[in-house]
mmCIF file with all atom_site columns, C-alpha atoms and ligand atoms in Angstrom:
data_model
loop_
_atom_site.group_PDB
_atom_site.id
_atom_site.type_symbol
_atom_site.label_atom_id
_atom_site.label_alt_id
_atom_site.label_comp_id
_atom_site.label_asym_id
_atom_site.label_entity_id
_atom_site.label_seq_id
_atom_site.pdbx_PDB_ins_code
_atom_site.Cartn_x
_atom_site.Cartn_y
_atom_site.Cartn_z
_atom_site.occupancy
_atom_site.B_iso_or_equiv
_atom_site.pdbx_formal_charge
_atom_site.auth_seq_id
_atom_site.auth_comp_id
_atom_site.auth_asym_id
_atom_site.auth_atom_id
_atom_site.pdbx_PDB_model_num
ATOM   1  C  CA  . MET A 1 1  ? -22.431 -40.089 -104.245 1.00 0.00 ? 1  MET A CA  1
ATOM   2  C  CA  . ALA A 1 2  ? -19.679 -42.245 -102.811 1.00 0.00 ? 2  ALA A CA  1
ATOM   3  C  CA  . GLY A 1 3  ? -17.003 -40.255 -102.022 1.00 0.00 ? 3  GLY A CA  1
ATOM   4  C  CA  . GLN A 1 4  ? -13.083 -41.343 -102.254 1.00 0.00 ? 4  GLN A CA  1
ATOM   5  C  CA  . CYS A 1 5  ? -11.268 -42.245 -99.440  1.00 0.00 ? 5  CYS A CA  1
ATOM   6  C  CA  . SER A 1 6  ? -9.568  -38.546 -99.563  1.00 0.00 ? 6  SER A CA  1
ATOM   7  C  CA  . ASP A 1 7  ? -12.380 -37.173 -98.968  1.00 0.00 ? 7  ASP A CA  1
ATOM   8  C  CA  . TYR A 1 8  ? -13.408 -39.685 -95.897  1.00 0.00 ? 8  TYR A CA  1
ATOM   9  C  CA  . ILE A 1 9  ? -9.536  -39.354 -94.579  1.00 0.00 ? 9  ILE A CA  1
ATOM   10 C  CA  . ASN A 1 10 ? -10.362 -35.960 -94.037  1.00 0.00 ? 10 ASN A CA  1
ATOM   11 C  CA  . ASN A 1 11 ? -13.340 -36.736 -91.998  1.00 0.00 ? 11 ASN A CA  1
ATOM   12 C  CA  . LEU A 1 12 ? -11.856 -39.500 -89.803  1.00 0.00 ? 12 LEU A CA  1
ATOM   13 C  CA  . ASN A 1 13 ? -10.505 -36.697 -86.940  1.00 0.00 ? 13 ASN A CA  1
ATOM   14 C  CA  . ASP A 1 14 ? -14.321 -35.450 -86.658  1.00 0.00 ? 14 ASP A CA  1
ATOM   15 C  CA  . TYR A 1 15 ? -16.239 -38.704 -86.982  1.00 0.00 ? 15 TYR A CA  1
ATOM   16 C  CA  . LEU A 1 16 ? -13.549 -40.139 -83.582  1.00 0.00 ? 16 LEU A CA  1
ATOM   17 C  CA  . ASP A 1 17 ? -14.789 -36.735 -81.813  1.00 0.00 ? 17 ASP A CA  1
ATOM   18 C  CA  . GLY A 1 18 ? -17.891 -37.482 -82.291  1.00 0.00 ? 18 GLY A CA  1
ATOM   19 C  CA  . GLU A 1 19 ? -18.359 -33.621 -84.149  1.00 0.00 ? 19 GLU A CA  1
ATOM   20 C  CA  . ILE A 1 20 ? -19.742 -34.730 -87.607  1.00 0.00 ? 20 ILE A CA  1
ATOM   21 C  CA  . SER A 1 21 ? -23.794 -35.183 -88.645  1.00 0.00 ? 21 SER A CA  1
ATOM   22 C  CA  . PRO A 1 22 ? -25.137 -38.335 -88.103  1.00 0.00 ? 22 PRO A CA  1
ATOM   23 C  CA  . GLU A 1 23 ? -25.653 -38.702 -92.414  1.00 0.00 ? 23 GLU A CA  1
ATOM   24 C  CA  . LEU A 1 24 ? -21.879 -38.193 -92.911  1.00 0.00 ? 24 LEU A CA  1
ATOM   25 C  CA  . CYS A 1 25 ? -21.799 -40.368 -89.788  1.00 0.00 ? 25 CYS A CA  1
ATOM   26 C  CA  . LYS A 1 26 ? -23.185 -42.899 -91.668  1.00 0.00 ? 26 LYS A CA  1
ATOM   27 C  CA  . GLU A 1 27 ? -21.858 -42.666 -94.728  1.00 0.00 ? 27 GLU A CA  1
ATOM   28 C  CA  . LEU A 1 28 ? -18.820 -42.541 -93.467  1.00 0.00 ? 28 LEU A CA  1
ATOM   29 C  CA  . GLU A 1 29 ? -19.254 -46.075 -91.594  1.00 0.00 ? 29 GLU A CA  1
ATOM   30 C  CA  . LYS A 1 30 ? -20.455 -47.529 -95.098  1.00 0.00 ? 30 LYS A CA  1
ATOM   31 C  CA  . HIS A 1 31 ? -17.539 -46.391 -96.656  1.00 0.00 ? 31 HIS A CA  1
ATOM   32 C  CA  . ILE A 1 32 ? -15.281 -47.717 -93.801  1.00 0.00 ? 32 ILE A CA  1
ATOM   33 C  CA  . GLY A 1 33 ? -17.678 -51.153 -94.096  1.00 0.00 ? 33 GLY A CA  1
ATOM   34 C  CA  . GLN A 1 34 ? -16.434 -51.824 -97.633  1.00 0.00 ? 34 GLN A CA  1
ATOM   35 C  CA  . CYS A 1 35 ? -13.093 -50.212 -98.008  1.00 0.00 ? 35 CYS A CA  1
ATOM   36 C  CA  . ASN A 1 36 ? -10.072 -51.920 -96.082  1.00 0.00 ? 36 ASN A CA  1
ATOM   37 C  CA  . ASN A 1 37 ? -7.570  -48.964 -96.259  1.00 0.00 ? 37 ASN A CA  1
ATOM   38 C  CA  . CYS A 1 38 ? -9.883  -46.932 -94.206  1.00 0.00 ? 38 CYS A CA  1
ATOM   39 C  CA  . ARG A 1 39 ? -10.843 -48.842 -91.448  1.00 0.00 ? 39 ARG A CA  1
ATOM   40 C  CA  . ILE A 1 40 ? -7.400  -49.791 -91.172  1.00 0.00 ? 40 ILE A CA  1
ATOM   41 C  CA  . MET A 1 41 ? -6.987  -45.736 -90.680  1.00 0.00 ? 41 MET A CA  1
ATOM   42 C  CA  . VAL A 1 42 ? -9.708  -45.574 -88.634  1.00 0.00 ? 42 VAL A CA  1
ATOM   43 C  CA  . ASP A 1 43 ? -8.257  -48.477 -86.084  1.00 0.00 ? 43 ASP A CA  1
ATOM   44 C  CA  . SER A 1 44 ? -4.719  -47.210 -86.426  1.00 0.00 ? 44 SER A CA  1
ATOM   45 C  CA  . LEU A 1 45 ? -6.357  -43.273 -85.688  1.00 0.00 ? 45 LEU A CA  1
ATOM   46 C  CA  . LYS A 1 46 ? -8.653  -45.039 -82.839  1.00 0.00 ? 46 LYS A CA  1
ATOM   47 C  CA  . GLN A 1 47 ? -6.174  -46.837 -81.394  1.00 0.00 ? 47 GLN A CA  1
ATOM   48 C  CA  . THR A 1 48 ? -3.719  -43.287 -81.263  1.00 0.00 ? 48 THR A CA  1
ATOM   49 C  CA  . VAL A 1 49 ? -6.381  -41.407 -80.009  1.00 0.00 ? 49 VAL A CA  1
ATOM   50 C  CA  . SER A 1 50 ? -7.063  -43.700 -76.838  1.00 0.00 ? 50 SER A CA  1
ATOM   51 C  CA  . LEU A 1 51 ? -3.161  -43.948 -76.714  1.00 0.00 ? 51 LEU A CA  1
ATOM   52 C  CA  . CYS A 1 52 ? -3.384  -40.245 -76.517  1.00 0.00 ? 52 CYS A CA  1
ATOM   53 C  CA  . ARG A 1 53 ? -5.500  -40.100 -73.691  1.00 0.00 ? 53 ARG A CA  1
ATOM   54 C  CA  . GLU A 1 54 ? -3.892  -42.553 -71.745  1.00 0.00 ? 54 GLU A CA  1
ATOM   55 C  CA  . GLY A 1 55 ? -1.044  -40.505 -72.073  1.00 0.00 ? 55 GLY A CA  1
ATOM   56 C  CA  . LYS A 1 56 ? 1.402   -43.280 -72.951  1.00 0.00 ? 56 LYS A CA  1
ATOM   57 C  CA  . LYS A 1 57 ? 3.944   -42.781 -76.656  1.00 0.00 ? 57 LYS A CA  1
ATOM   58 C  CA  . GLU A 1 58 ? 3.954   -45.630 -78.715  1.00 0.00 ? 58 GLU A CA  1
ATOM   59 C  CA  . ASN A 1 59 ? 5.934   -45.922 -81.230  1.00 0.00 ? 59 ASN A CA  1
ATOM   60 C  CA  . LEU A 1 60 ? 4.174   -45.770 -84.762  1.00 0.00 ? 60 LEU A CA  1
ATOM   61 C  CA  . PRO A 1 61 ? 5.071   -46.868 -87.974  1.00 0.00 ? 61 PRO A CA  1
ATOM   62 C  CA  . LYS A 1 62 ? 6.992   -44.142 -89.490  1.00 0.00 ? 62 LYS A CA  1
ATOM   63 C  CA  . ALA A 1 63 ? 4.419   -44.525 -92.336  1.00 0.00 ? 63 ALA A CA  1
ATOM   64 C  CA  . LEU A 1 64 ? 1.302   -44.307 -90.114  1.00 0.00 ? 64 LEU A CA  1
ATOM   65 C  CA  . GLU A 1 65 ? 2.589   -41.649 -88.584  1.00 0.00 ? 65 GLU A CA  1
ATOM   66 C  CA  . ASN A 1 66 ? 3.346   -39.374 -91.834  1.00 0.00 ? 66 ASN A CA  1
ATOM   67 C  CA  . LYS A 1 67 ? 0.025   -40.245 -92.604  1.00 0.00 ? 67 LYS A CA  1
ATOM   68 C  CA  . LEU A 1 68 ? -1.481  -38.839 -89.403  1.00 0.00 ? 68 LEU A CA  1
ATOM   69 C  CA  . THR A 1 69 ? 0.423   -36.448 -88.992  1.00 0.00 ? 69 THR A CA  1
ATOM   70 C  CA  . ASN A 1 70 ? -0.532  -34.870 -92.626  1.00 0.00 ? 70 ASN A CA  1
ATOM   71 C  CA  . ILE A 1 71 ? -4.176  -35.143 -91.463  1.00 0.00 ? 71 ILE A CA  1
ATOM   72 C  CA  . LEU A 1 72 ? -3.776  -33.429 -88.523  1.00 0.00 ? 72 LEU A CA  1
ATOM   73 C  CA  . LYS A 1 73 ? -1.407  -30.530 -90.284  1.00 0.00 ? 73 LYS A CA  1
ATOM   74 C  CA  . GLU A 1 74 ? -4.533  -30.366 -92.541  1.00 0.00 ? 74 GLU A CA  1
ATOM   75 C  CA  . LYS A 1 75 ? -7.325  -30.466 -90.050  1.00 0.00 ? 75 LYS A CA  1
ATOM   76 C  CA  . TRP A 1 76 ? -5.870  -28.014 -88.054  1.00 0.00 ? 76 TRP A CA  1
ATOM   77 C  CA  . ASN A 1 77 ? -5.079  -25.333 -90.947  1.00 0.00 ? 77 ASN A CA  1
ATOM   78 C  CA  . LYS A 1 78 ? -8.191  -25.830 -91.674  1.00 0.00 ? 78 LYS A CA  1
ATOM   79 C  CA  . LYS A 1 79 ? -9.393  -25.051 -88.203  1.00 0.00 ? 79 LYS A CA  1
ATOM   80 C  CA  . PHE A 1 80 ? -6.203  -22.125 -87.654  1.00 0.00 ? 80 PHE A CA  1
ATOM   81 C  CA  . PRO A 1 81 ? -6.190  -20.318 -91.054  1.00 0.00 ? 81 PRO A CA  1
ATOM   82 C  CA  . LYS A 1 82 ? -2.436  -19.077 -91.091  1.00 0.00 ? 82 LYS A CA  1
ATOM   83 C  CA  . GLN A 1 83 ? -1.699  -15.627 -89.781  1.00 0.00 ? 83 GLN A CA  1
HETATM 84 ZN ZN1 . ZN  B 2 .  ? -11.560 -45.288 -98.604  1.00 0.00 ? 1  ZN  B ZN1 1
#
């Protein structure tokens, strides 16, 4: 069953880190191939990741920055539940 964008978006970081299962990866890539929103999201994340790795700090559009921050926060909270 195909998930919703939000389901996939939650996995995008793991996807970019190569930390998701091959099955989920396939599903995700299939969805990205069909979904413009998610494709933009992945491209943006990829760009951000590579910018971070290069140690560059570039200005992201505010809306995108907020989106990314929310995703990262959510991921962070999952990995490190509040003390
Ligand atoms: Zn989507």
